[in-house]
Every structure is written in C-alpha cells, then in structure tokens.
PDB file of C-alpha atoms in Angstrom:
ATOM      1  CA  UNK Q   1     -14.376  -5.054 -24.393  1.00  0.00           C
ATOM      2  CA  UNK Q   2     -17.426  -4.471 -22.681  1.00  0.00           C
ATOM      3  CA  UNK Q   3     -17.601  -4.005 -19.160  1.00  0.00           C
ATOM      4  CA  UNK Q   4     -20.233  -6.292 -17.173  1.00  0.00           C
ATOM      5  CA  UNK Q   5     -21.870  -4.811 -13.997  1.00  0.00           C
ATOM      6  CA  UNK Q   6     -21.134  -7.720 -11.072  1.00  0.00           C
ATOM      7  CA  UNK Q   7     -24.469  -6.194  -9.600  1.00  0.00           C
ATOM      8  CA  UNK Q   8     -27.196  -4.009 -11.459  1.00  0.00           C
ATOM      9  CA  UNK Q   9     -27.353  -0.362 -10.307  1.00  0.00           C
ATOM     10  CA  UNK Q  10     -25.453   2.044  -8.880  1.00  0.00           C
ATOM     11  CA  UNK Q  11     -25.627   1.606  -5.221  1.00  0.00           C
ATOM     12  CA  UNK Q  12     -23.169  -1.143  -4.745  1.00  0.00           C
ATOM     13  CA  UNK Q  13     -20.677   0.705  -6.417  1.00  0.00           C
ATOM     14  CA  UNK Q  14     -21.578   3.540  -3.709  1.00  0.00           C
ATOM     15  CA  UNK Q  15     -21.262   1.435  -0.878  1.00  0.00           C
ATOM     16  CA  UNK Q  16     -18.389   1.262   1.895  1.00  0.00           C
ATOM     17  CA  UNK Q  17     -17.272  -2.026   2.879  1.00  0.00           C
ATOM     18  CA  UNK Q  18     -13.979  -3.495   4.969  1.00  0.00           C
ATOM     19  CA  UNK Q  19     -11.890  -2.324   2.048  1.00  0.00           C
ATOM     20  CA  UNK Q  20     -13.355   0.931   0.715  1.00  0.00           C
ATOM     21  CA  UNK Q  21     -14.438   2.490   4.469  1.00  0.00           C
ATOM     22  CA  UNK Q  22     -14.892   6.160   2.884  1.00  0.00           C
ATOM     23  CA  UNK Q  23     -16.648   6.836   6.118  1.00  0.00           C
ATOM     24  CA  UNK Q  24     -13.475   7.027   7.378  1.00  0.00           C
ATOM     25  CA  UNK Q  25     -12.728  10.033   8.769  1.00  0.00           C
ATOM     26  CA  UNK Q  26      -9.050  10.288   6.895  1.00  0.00           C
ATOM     27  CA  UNK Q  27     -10.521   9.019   3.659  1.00  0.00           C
ATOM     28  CA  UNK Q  28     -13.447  12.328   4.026  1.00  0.00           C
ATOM     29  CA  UNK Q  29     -10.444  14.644   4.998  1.00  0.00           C
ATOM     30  CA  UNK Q  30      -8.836  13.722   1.929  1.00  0.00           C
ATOM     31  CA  UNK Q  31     -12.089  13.794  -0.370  1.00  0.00           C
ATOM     32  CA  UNK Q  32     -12.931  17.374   1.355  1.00  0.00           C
ATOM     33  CA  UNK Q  33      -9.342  18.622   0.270  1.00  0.00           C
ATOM     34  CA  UNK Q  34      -9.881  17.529  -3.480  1.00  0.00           C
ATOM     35  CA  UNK Q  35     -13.232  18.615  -3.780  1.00  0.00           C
ATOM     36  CA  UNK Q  36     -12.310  21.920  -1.928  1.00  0.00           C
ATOM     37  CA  UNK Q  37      -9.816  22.585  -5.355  1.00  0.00           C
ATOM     38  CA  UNK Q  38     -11.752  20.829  -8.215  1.00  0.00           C
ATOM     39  CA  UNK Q  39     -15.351  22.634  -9.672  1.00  0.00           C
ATOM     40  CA  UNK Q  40     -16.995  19.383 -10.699  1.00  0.00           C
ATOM     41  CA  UNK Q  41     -17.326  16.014 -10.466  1.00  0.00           C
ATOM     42  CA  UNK Q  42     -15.120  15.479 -13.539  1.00  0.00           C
ATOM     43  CA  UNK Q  43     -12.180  17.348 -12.285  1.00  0.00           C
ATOM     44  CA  UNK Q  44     -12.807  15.993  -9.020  1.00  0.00           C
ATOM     45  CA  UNK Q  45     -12.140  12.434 -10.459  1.00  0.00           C
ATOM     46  CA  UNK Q  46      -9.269  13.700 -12.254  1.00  0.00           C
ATOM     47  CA  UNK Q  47      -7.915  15.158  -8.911  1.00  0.00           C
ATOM     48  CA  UNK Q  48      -8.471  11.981  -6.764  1.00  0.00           C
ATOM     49  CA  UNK Q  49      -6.453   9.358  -9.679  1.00  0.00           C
ATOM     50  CA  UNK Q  50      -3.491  12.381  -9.857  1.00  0.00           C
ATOM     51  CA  UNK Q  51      -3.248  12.071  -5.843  1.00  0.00           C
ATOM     52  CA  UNK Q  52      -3.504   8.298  -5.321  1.00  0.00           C
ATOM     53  CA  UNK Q  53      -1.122   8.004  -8.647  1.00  0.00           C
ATOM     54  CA  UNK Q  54       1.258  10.461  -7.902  1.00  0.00           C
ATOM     55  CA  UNK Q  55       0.975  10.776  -3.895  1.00  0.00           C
ATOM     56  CA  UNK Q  56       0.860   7.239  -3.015  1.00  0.00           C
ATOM     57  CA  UNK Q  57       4.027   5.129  -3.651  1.00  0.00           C
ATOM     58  CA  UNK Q  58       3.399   1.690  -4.996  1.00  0.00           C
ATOM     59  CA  UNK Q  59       5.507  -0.556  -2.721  1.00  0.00           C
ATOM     60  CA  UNK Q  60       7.013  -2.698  -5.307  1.00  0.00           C
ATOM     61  CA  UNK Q  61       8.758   0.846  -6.592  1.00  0.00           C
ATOM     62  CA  UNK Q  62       9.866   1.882  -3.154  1.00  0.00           C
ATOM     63  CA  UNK Q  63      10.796  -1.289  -1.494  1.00  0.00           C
ATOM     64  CA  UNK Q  64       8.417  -0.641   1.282  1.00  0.00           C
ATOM     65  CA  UNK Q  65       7.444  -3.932   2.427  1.00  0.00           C
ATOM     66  CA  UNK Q  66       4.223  -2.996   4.302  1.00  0.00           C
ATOM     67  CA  UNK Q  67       0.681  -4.569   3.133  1.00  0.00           C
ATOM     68  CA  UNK Q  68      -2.021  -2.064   3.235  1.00  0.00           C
ATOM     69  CA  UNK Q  69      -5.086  -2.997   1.547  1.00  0.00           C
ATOM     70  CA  UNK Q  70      -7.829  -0.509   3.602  1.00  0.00           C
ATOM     71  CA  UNK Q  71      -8.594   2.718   1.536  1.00  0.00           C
ATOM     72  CA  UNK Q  72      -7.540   4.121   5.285  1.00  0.00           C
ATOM     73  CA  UNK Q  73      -4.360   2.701   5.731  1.00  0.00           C
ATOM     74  CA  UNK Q  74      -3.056   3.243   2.071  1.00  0.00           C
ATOM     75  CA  UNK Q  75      -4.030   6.723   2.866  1.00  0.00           C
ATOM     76  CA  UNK Q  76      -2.443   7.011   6.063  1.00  0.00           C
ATOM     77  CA  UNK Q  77       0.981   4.663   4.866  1.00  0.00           C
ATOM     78  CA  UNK Q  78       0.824   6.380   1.624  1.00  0.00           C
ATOM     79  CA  UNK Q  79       1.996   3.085   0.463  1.00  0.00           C
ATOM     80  CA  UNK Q  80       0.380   0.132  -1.413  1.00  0.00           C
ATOM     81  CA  UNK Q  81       0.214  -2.020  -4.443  1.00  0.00           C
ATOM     82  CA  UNK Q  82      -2.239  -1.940  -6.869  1.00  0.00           C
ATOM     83  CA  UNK Q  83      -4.727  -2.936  -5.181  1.00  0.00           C
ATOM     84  CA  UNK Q  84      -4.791  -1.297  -2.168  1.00  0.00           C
ATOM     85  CA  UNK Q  85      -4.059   2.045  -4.504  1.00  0.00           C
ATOM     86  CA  UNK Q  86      -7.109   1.196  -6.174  1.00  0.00           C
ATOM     87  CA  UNK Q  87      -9.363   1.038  -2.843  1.00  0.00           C
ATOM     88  CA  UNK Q  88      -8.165   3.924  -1.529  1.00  0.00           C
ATOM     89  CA  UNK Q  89      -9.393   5.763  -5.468  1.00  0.00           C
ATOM     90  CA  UNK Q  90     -12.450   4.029  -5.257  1.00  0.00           C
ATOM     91  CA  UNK Q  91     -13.285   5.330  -1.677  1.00  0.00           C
ATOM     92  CA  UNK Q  92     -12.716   9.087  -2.503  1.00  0.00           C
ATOM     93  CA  UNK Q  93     -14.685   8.413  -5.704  1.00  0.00           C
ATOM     94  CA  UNK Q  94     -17.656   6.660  -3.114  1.00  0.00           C
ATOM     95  CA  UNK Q  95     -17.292   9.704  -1.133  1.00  0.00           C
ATOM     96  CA  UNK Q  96     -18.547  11.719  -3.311  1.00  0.00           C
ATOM     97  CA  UNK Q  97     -21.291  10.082  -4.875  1.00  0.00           C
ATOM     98  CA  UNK Q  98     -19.134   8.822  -7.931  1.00  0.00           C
ATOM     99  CA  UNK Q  99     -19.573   5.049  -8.810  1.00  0.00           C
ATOM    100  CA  UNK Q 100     -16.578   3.349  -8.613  1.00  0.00           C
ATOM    101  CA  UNK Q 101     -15.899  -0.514  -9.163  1.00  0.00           C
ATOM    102  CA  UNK Q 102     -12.938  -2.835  -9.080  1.00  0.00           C
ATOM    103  CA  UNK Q 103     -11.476  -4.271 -11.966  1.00  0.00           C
ATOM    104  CA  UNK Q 104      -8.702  -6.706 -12.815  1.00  0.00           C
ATOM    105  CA  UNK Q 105      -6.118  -8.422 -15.213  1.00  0.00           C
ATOM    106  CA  UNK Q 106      -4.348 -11.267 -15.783  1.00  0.00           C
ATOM    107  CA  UNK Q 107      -1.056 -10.136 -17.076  1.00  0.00           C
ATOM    108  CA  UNK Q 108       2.399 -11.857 -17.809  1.00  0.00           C
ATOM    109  CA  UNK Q 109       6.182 -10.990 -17.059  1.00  0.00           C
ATOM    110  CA  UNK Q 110       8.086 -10.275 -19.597  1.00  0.00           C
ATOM    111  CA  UNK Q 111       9.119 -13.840 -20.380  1.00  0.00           C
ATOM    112  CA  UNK Q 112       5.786 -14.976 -20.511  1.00  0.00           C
ATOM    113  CA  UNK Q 113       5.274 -16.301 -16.897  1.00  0.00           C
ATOM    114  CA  UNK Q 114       2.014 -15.452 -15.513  1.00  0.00           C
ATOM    115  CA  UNK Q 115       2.658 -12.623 -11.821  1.00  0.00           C
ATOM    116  CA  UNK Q 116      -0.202 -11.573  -9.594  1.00  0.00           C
ATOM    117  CA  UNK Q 117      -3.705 -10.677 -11.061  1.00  0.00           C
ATOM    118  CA  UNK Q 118      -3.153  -6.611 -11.459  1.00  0.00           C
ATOM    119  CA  UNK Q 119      -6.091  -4.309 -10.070  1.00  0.00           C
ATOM    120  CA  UNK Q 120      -7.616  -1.018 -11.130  1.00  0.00           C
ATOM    121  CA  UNK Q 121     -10.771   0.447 -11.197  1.00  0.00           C
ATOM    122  CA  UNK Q 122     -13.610   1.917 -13.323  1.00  0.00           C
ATOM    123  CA  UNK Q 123     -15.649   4.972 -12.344  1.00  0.00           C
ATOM    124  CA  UNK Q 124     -19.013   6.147 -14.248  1.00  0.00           C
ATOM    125  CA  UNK Q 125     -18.996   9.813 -14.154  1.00  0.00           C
ATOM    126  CA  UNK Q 126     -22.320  12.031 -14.224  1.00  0.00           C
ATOM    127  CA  UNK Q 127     -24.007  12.227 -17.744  1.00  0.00           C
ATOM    128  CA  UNK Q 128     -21.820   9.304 -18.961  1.00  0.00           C
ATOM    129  CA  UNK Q 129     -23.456   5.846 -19.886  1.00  0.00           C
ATOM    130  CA  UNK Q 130     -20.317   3.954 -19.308  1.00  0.00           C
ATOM    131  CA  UNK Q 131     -17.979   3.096 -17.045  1.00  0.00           C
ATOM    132  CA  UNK Q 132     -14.355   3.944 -18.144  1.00  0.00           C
ATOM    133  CA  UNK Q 133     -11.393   2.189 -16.736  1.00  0.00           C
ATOM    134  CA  UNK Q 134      -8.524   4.082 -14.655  1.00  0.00           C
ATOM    135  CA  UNK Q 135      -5.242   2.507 -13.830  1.00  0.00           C
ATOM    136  CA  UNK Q 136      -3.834   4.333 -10.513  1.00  0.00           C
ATOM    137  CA  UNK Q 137      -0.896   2.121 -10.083  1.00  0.00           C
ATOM    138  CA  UNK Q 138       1.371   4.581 -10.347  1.00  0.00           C
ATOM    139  CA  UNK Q 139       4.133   5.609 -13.070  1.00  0.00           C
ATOM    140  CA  UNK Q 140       7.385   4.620 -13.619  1.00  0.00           C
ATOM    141  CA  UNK Q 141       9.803   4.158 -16.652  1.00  0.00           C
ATOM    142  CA  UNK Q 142       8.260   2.157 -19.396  1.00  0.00           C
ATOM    143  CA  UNK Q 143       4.421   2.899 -17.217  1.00  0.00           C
ATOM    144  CA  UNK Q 144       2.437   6.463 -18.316  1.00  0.00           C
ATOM    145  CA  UNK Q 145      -1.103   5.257 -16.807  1.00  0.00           C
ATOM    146  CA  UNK Q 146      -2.923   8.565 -16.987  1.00  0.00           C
ATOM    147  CA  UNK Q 147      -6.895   9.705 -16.423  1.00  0.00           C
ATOM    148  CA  UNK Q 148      -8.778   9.687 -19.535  1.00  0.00           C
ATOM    149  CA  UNK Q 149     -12.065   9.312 -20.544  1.00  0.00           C
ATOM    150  CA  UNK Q 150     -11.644   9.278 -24.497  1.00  0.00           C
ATOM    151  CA  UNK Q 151      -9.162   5.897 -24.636  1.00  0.00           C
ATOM    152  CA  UNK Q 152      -7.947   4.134 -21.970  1.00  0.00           C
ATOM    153  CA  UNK Q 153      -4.350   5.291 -20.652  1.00  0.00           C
ATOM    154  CA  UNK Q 154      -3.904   2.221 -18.473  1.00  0.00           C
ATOM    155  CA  UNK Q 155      -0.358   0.885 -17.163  1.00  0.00           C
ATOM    156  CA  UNK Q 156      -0.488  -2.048 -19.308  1.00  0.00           C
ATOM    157  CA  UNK Q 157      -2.315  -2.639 -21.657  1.00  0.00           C
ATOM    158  CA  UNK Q 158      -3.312  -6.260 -22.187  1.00  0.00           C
ATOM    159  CA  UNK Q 159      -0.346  -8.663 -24.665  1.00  0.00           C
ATOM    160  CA  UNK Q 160      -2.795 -11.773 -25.699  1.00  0.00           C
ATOM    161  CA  UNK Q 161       0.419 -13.041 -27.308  1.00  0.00           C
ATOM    162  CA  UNK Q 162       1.453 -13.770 -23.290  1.00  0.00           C
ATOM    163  CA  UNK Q 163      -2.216 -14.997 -22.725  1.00  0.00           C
ATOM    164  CA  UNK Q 164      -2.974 -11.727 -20.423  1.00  0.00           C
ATOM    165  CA  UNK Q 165      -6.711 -10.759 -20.279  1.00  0.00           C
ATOM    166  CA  UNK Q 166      -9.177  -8.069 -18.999  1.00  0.00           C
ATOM    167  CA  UNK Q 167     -11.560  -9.727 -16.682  1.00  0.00           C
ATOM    168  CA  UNK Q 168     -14.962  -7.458 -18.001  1.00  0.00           C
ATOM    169  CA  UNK Q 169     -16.484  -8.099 -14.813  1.00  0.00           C
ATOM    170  CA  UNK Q 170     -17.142  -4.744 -12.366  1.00  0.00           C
ATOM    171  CA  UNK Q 171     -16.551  -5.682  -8.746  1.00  0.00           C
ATOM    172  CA  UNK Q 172     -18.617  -3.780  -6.188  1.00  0.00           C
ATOM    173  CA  UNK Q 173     -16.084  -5.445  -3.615  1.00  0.00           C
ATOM    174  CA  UNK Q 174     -12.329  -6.410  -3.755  1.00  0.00           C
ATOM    175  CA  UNK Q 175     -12.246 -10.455  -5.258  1.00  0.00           C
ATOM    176  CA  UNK Q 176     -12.847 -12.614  -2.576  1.00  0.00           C
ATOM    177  CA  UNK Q 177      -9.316 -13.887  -3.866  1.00  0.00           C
ATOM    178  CA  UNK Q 178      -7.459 -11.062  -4.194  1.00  0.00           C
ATOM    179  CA  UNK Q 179      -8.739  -9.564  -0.560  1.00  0.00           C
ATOM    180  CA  UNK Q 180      -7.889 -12.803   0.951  1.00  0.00           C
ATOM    181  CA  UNK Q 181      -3.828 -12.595  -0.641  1.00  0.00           C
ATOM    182  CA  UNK Q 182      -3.588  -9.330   0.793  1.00  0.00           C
ATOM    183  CA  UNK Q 183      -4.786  -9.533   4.493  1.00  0.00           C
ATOM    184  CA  UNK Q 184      -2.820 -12.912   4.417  1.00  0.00           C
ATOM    185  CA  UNK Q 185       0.828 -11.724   3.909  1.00  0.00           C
ATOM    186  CA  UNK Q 186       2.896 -10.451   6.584  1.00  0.00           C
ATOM    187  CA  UNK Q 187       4.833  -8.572   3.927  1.00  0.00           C
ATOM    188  CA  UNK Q 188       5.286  -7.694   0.496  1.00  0.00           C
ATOM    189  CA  UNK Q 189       7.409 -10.886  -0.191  1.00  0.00           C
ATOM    190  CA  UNK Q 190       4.951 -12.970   0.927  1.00  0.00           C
ATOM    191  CA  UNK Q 191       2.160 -11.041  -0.810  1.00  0.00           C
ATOM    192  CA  UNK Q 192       3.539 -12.685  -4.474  1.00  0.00           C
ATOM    193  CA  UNK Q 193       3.205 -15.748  -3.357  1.00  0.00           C
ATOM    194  CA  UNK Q 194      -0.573 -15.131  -1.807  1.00  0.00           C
ATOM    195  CA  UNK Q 195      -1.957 -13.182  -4.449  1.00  0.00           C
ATOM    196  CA  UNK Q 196      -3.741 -14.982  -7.045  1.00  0.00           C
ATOM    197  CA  UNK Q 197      -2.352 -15.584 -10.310  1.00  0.00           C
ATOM    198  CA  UNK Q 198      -5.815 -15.611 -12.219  1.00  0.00           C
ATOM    199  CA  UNK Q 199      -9.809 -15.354 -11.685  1.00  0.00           C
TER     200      UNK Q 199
END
C-alpha cells in the first residue's frame, strides 16, 4: 500500500496541536528521559513505541474506563486506547524533530461486524524516504505489534475477507471524526458507541 501525505512536507507532521501538545512540559520530561538513554534518532524511536506500548495500558485491557485522548493526559493517566496511545507516540516523536503522522483502519470483529476505526501512526526516520507504520496499541495474547522498519509488525494486520482496510492517507491531525468520538464520551462505554466505525 502506499502511504499518501494528507499535506506535502514535513512540517505538519512536526507540529503540536490540541492532541499532540509536545510542548507540554510532561510530554518533554518524558522525551528528555528517552533521548537521555537512546544514541540516535533510530533507537530513540524504538525507545518511545517500547514505552507508550509497554508503559501505557490500553483501557480496553485494563478495564479502566477513563477517556484520555491528549498526548498529556495519556502520559500522565498512563491509560488510553489506541488512539490516544498513538498521540501521546506521535508527540515524543514531534519532540524530537521526528515526523510523525496518524494513521487508521477499518477492521472487523471476529464475526465479521465492523468495531471502531483502529489508530496508529507512521514516523519517517532520518535518511529514510518513507514513512513506515507503527502500531503502539499495546500487546496482548493473540497481539505481538512490535517496532520495525523492514515489515510491518502491526497488531492486526488487515482480513479483506471481513472487508477491513488501511486508510493510506497520513494525518497531520487526529480525524476530525475520530477526535470528535473521543472528547465526546464520558467513558469508555460510551466511547464504542461515539467512535466512528469507518472514514
């Protein structure tokens, strides 16, 4: 599939906005830690999916039924869905001068029914002349989404027999949408039934 940039450039995919506020002061604590451990900007990616994977608890998982959606507050709740775990990757990414956009799918339960549109991201790393997709959902039995940059390790991996797609398209913002299901639930209940179901 081939990835379309929603706006040419880089400097969109730099920017903060409501969502990805990486001027934040937590969000630059956080980005200071990782880069204080990591030698380059590659390992520094790596770093930043492992913590948001691993160190952020997707709420479905643990039953917390908070909504975060603000790269801030998933950092500070260490809690979210997928994509509020994917704004709070893309602002350490922004932080540090790595372009990072949001992406999304249309996926399918497993009897077929369509569930929430499912978000992730896609970075483009120095010296690369792609952007390359990074699911940091977080893992659980039956998901392995892990950080790679030779073939994608996502958390699902599209099933066109259930009519699931990759949307190609490279937000520079959250989906107008998907934003708008988030702030609108009081809790994670709710947020299935205000999430979109496709683009």
């Amino acid at each position: 599939m081939e990835l379309i940039q929603q706006v040419p450039g880089t400097s969109a995919y730099l920017a903060a906005d409501e969502a990805i506020d990486h001027g934040h002061p937590l969000v630059r604590e956080t980005a200071a830690h990782l880069r204080s451990v990591t030698e380059d900007a590659y390992a520094y990616a790596a770093a930043a999916f492992d913590f948001v994977r691993d160190s952020i608890t997707h709420s479905a998982d643990s039953g917390d039924t908070r909504v975060t959606w603000r790269a801030s507050d998933v950092l500070a709740t260490r809690n979210g869905i997928c994509h509020a775990k994917s704004h709070a990757l893309a602002a350490l990414l922004r932080a540090e001068g790595i372009p990072a956009a949001l992406c999304y799918q249309r996926l399918a339960d497993d009897n077929g029914d369509p569930g929430p549109v499912h978000g992730l991201i896609a970075l483009r790393l120095p010296g690369r002349d792609r952007w390359d997709r990074q699911d940091p959902r977080g893992n659980r039995p039956g998901v392995d989404a892990r950080f790679s940059l030779d073939e994608e390790r996502l958390a699902w991996p599209v099933r066109p027999e259930f009519d699931e797609t990759d949307y190609p398209e490279l937000y520079a913002a959250p989906h107008p949408l998907v934003l708008r299901g988030l702030r609108a639930a009081a809790d994670r209940a709710q947020l299935w039934h205000t999430l979109p179901a496709a683009l």
